[in-house]
Tab-separated table of N, CA and C in Angstrom:
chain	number	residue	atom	x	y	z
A	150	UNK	N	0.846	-1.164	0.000
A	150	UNK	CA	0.000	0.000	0.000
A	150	UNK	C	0.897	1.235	0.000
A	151	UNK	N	0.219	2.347	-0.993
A	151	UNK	CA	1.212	3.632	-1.181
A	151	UNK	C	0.043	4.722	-0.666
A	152	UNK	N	0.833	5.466	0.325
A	152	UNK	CA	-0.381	6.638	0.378
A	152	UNK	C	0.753	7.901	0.594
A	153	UNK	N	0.217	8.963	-0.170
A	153	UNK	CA	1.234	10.088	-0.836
A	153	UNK	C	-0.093	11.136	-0.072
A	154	UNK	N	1.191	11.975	0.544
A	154	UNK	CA	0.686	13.206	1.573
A	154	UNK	C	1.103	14.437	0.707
A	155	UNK	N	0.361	15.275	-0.530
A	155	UNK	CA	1.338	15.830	-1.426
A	155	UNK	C	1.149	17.237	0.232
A	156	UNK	N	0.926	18.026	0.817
A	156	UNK	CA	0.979	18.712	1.390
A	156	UNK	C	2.063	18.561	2.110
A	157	UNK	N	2.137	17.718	2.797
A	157	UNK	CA	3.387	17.463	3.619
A	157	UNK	C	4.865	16.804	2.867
A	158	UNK	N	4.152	16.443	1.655
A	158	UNK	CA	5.436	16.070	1.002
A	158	UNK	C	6.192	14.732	1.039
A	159	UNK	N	5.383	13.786	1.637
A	159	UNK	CA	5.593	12.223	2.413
A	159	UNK	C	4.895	11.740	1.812
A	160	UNK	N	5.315	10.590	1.039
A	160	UNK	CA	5.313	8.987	0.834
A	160	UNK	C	5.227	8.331	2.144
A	161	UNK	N	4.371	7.330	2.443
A	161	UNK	CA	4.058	6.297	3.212
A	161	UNK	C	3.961	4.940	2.634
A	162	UNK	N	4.963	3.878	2.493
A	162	UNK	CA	4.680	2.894	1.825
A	162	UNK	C	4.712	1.538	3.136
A	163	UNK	N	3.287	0.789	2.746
A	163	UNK	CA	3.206	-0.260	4.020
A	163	UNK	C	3.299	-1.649	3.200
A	164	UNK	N	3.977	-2.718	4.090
A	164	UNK	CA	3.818	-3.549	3.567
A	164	UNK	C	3.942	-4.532	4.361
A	165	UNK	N	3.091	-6.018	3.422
A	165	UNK	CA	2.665	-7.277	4.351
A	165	UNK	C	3.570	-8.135	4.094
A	166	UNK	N	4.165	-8.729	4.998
A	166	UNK	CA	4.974	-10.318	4.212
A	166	UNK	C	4.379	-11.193	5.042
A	167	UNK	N	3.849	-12.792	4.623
A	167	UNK	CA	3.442	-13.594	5.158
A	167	UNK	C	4.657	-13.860	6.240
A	168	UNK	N	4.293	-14.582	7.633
A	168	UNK	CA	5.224	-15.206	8.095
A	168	UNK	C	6.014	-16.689	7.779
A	169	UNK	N	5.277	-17.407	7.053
A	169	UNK	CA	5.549	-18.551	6.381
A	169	UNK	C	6.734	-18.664	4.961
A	170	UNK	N	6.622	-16.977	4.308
A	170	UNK	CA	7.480	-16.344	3.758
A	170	UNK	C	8.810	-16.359	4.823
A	171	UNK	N	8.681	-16.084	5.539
A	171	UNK	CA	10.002	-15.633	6.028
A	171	UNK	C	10.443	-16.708	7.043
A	172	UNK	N	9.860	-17.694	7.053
A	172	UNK	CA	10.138	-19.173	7.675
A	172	UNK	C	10.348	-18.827	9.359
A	173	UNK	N	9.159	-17.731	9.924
A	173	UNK	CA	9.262	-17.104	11.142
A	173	UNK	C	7.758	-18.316	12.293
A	174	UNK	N	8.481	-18.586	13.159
A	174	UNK	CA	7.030	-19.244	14.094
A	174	UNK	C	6.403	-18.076	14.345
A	175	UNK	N	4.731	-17.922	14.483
A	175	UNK	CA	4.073	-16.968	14.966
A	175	UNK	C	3.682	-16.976	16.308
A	176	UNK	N	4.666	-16.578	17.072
A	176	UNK	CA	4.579	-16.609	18.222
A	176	UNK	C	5.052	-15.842	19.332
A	177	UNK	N	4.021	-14.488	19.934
A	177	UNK	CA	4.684	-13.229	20.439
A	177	UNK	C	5.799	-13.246	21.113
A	178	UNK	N	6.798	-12.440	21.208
A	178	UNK	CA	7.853	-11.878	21.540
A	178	UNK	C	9.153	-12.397	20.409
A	179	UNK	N	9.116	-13.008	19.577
A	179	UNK	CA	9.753	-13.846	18.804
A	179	UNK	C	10.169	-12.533	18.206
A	180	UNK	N	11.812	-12.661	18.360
A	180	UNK	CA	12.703	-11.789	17.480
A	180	UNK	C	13.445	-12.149	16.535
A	181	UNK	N	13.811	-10.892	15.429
A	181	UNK	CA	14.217	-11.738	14.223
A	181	UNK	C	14.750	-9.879	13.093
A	182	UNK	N	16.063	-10.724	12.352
A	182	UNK	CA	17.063	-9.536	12.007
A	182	UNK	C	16.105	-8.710	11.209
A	183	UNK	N	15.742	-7.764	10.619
A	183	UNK	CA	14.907	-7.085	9.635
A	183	UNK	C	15.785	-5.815	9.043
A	184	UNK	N	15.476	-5.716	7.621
A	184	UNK	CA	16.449	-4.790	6.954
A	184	UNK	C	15.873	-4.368	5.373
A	185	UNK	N	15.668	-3.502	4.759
A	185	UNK	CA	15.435	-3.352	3.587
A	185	UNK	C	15.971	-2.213	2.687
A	186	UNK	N	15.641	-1.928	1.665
A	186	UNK	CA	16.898	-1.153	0.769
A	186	UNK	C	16.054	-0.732	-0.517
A	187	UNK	N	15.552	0.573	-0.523
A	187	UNK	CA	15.134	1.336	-1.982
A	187	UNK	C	16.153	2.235	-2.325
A	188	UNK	N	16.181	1.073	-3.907
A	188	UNK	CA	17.046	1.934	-4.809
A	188	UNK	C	16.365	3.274	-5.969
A	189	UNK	N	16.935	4.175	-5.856
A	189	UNK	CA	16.217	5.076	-6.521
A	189	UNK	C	17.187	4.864	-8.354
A	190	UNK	N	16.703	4.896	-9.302
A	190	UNK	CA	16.884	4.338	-10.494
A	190	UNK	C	16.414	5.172	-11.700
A	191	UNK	N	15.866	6.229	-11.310
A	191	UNK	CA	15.165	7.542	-12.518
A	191	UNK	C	15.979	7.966	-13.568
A	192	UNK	N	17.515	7.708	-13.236
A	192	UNK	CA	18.670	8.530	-14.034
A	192	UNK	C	19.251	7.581	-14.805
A	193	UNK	N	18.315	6.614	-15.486
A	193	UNK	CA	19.168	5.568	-16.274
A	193	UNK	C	19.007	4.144	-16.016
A	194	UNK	N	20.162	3.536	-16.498
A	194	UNK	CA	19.896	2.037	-15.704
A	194	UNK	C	20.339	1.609	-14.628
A	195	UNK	N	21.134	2.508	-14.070
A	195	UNK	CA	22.184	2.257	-12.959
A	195	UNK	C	21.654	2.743	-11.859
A	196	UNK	N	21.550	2.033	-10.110
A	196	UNK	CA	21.333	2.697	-9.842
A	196	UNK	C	21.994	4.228	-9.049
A	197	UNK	N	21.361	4.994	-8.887
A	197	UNK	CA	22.367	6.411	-8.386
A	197	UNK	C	22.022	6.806	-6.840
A	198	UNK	N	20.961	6.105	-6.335
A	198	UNK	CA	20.895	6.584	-4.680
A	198	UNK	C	20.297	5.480	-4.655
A	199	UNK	N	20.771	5.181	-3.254
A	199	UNK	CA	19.875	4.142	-1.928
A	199	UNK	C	19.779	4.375	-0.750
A	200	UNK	N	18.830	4.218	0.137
A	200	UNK	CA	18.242	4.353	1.066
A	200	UNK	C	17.921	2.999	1.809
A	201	UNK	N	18.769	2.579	3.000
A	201	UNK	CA	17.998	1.431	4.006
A	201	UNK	C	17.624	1.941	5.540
A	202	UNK	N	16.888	0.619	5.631
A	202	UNK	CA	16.145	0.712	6.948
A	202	UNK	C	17.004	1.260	8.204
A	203	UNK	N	18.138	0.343	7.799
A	203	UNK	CA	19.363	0.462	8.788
A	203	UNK	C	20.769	-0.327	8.490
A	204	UNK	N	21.794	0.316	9.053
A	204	UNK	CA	23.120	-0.438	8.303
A	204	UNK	C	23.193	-1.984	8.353
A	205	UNK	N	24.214	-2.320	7.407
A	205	UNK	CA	24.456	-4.045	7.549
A	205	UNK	C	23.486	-4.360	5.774
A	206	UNK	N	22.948	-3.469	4.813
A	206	UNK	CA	21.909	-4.399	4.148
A	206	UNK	C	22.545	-3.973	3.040
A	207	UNK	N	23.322	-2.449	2.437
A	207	UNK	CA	24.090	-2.661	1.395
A	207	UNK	C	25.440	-3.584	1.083
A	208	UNK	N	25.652	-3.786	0.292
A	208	UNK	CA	27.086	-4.345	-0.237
A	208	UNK	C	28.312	-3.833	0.554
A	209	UNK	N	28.887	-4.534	1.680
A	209	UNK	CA	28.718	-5.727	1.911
A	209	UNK	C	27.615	-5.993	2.510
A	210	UNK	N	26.714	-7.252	2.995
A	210	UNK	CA	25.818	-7.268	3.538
A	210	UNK	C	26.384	-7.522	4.783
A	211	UNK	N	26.164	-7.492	6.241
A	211	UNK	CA	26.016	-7.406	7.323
A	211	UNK	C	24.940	-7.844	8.537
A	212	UNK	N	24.209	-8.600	8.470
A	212	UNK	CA	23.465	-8.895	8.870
A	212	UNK	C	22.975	-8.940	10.474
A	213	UNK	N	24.000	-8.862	11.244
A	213	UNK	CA	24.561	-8.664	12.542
A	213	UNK	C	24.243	-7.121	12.873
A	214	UNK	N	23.981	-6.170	11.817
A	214	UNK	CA	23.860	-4.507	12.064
A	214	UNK	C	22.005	-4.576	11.757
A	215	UNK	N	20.969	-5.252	11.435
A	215	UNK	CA	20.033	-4.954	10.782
A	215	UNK	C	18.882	-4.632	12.103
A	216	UNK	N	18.210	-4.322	11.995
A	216	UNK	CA	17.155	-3.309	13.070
A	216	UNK	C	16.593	-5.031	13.357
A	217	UNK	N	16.093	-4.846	14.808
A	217	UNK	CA	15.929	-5.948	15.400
A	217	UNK	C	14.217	-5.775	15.493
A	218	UNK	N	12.929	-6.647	14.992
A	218	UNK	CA	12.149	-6.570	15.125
A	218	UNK	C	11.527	-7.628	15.909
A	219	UNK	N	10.390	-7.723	16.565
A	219	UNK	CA	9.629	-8.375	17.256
A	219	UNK	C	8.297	-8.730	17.302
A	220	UNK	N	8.156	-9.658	16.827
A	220	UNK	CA	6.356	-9.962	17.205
A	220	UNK	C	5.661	-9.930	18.034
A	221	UNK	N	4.235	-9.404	17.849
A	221	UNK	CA	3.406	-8.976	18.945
A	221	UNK	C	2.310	-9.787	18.244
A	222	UNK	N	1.143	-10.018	19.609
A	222	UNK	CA	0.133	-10.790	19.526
A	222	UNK	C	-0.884	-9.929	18.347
């Protein structure tokens, strides 16, 4: 889901991943590494900016640095 605030100037983008996708038990307090990465790509084929959640997810990857998330009931 995309919802665009043109007044304020914010993009809000939400999104679902199954837990079965991510081979996670559903079961509250259950923690687990989380990290993601938009490449911006307007200027060609290459890309020229990126943006992540948090360090550890560009090249090299790092996985040990990625924002620590948690399940809730």
């Amino acid at each position: 889901l995309v919802v665009r605030d043109e007044a304020k100037k914010q993009t809000v983008y939400k999104l679902t991943v199954p837990l079965e996708y991510l081979a996670l038990k559903p079961e509250a307090g259950r923690k687990f590494g989380f990290s993601f990465v938009v490449n911006d790509q307007d200027e060609g084929k290459d890309v020229s900016k990126s943006m992540g959640s948090s360090p550890g997810v560009l090249d090299p990857a790092y996985p040990s640095l990625f924002t620590e998330g948690v399940l809730k009931e």
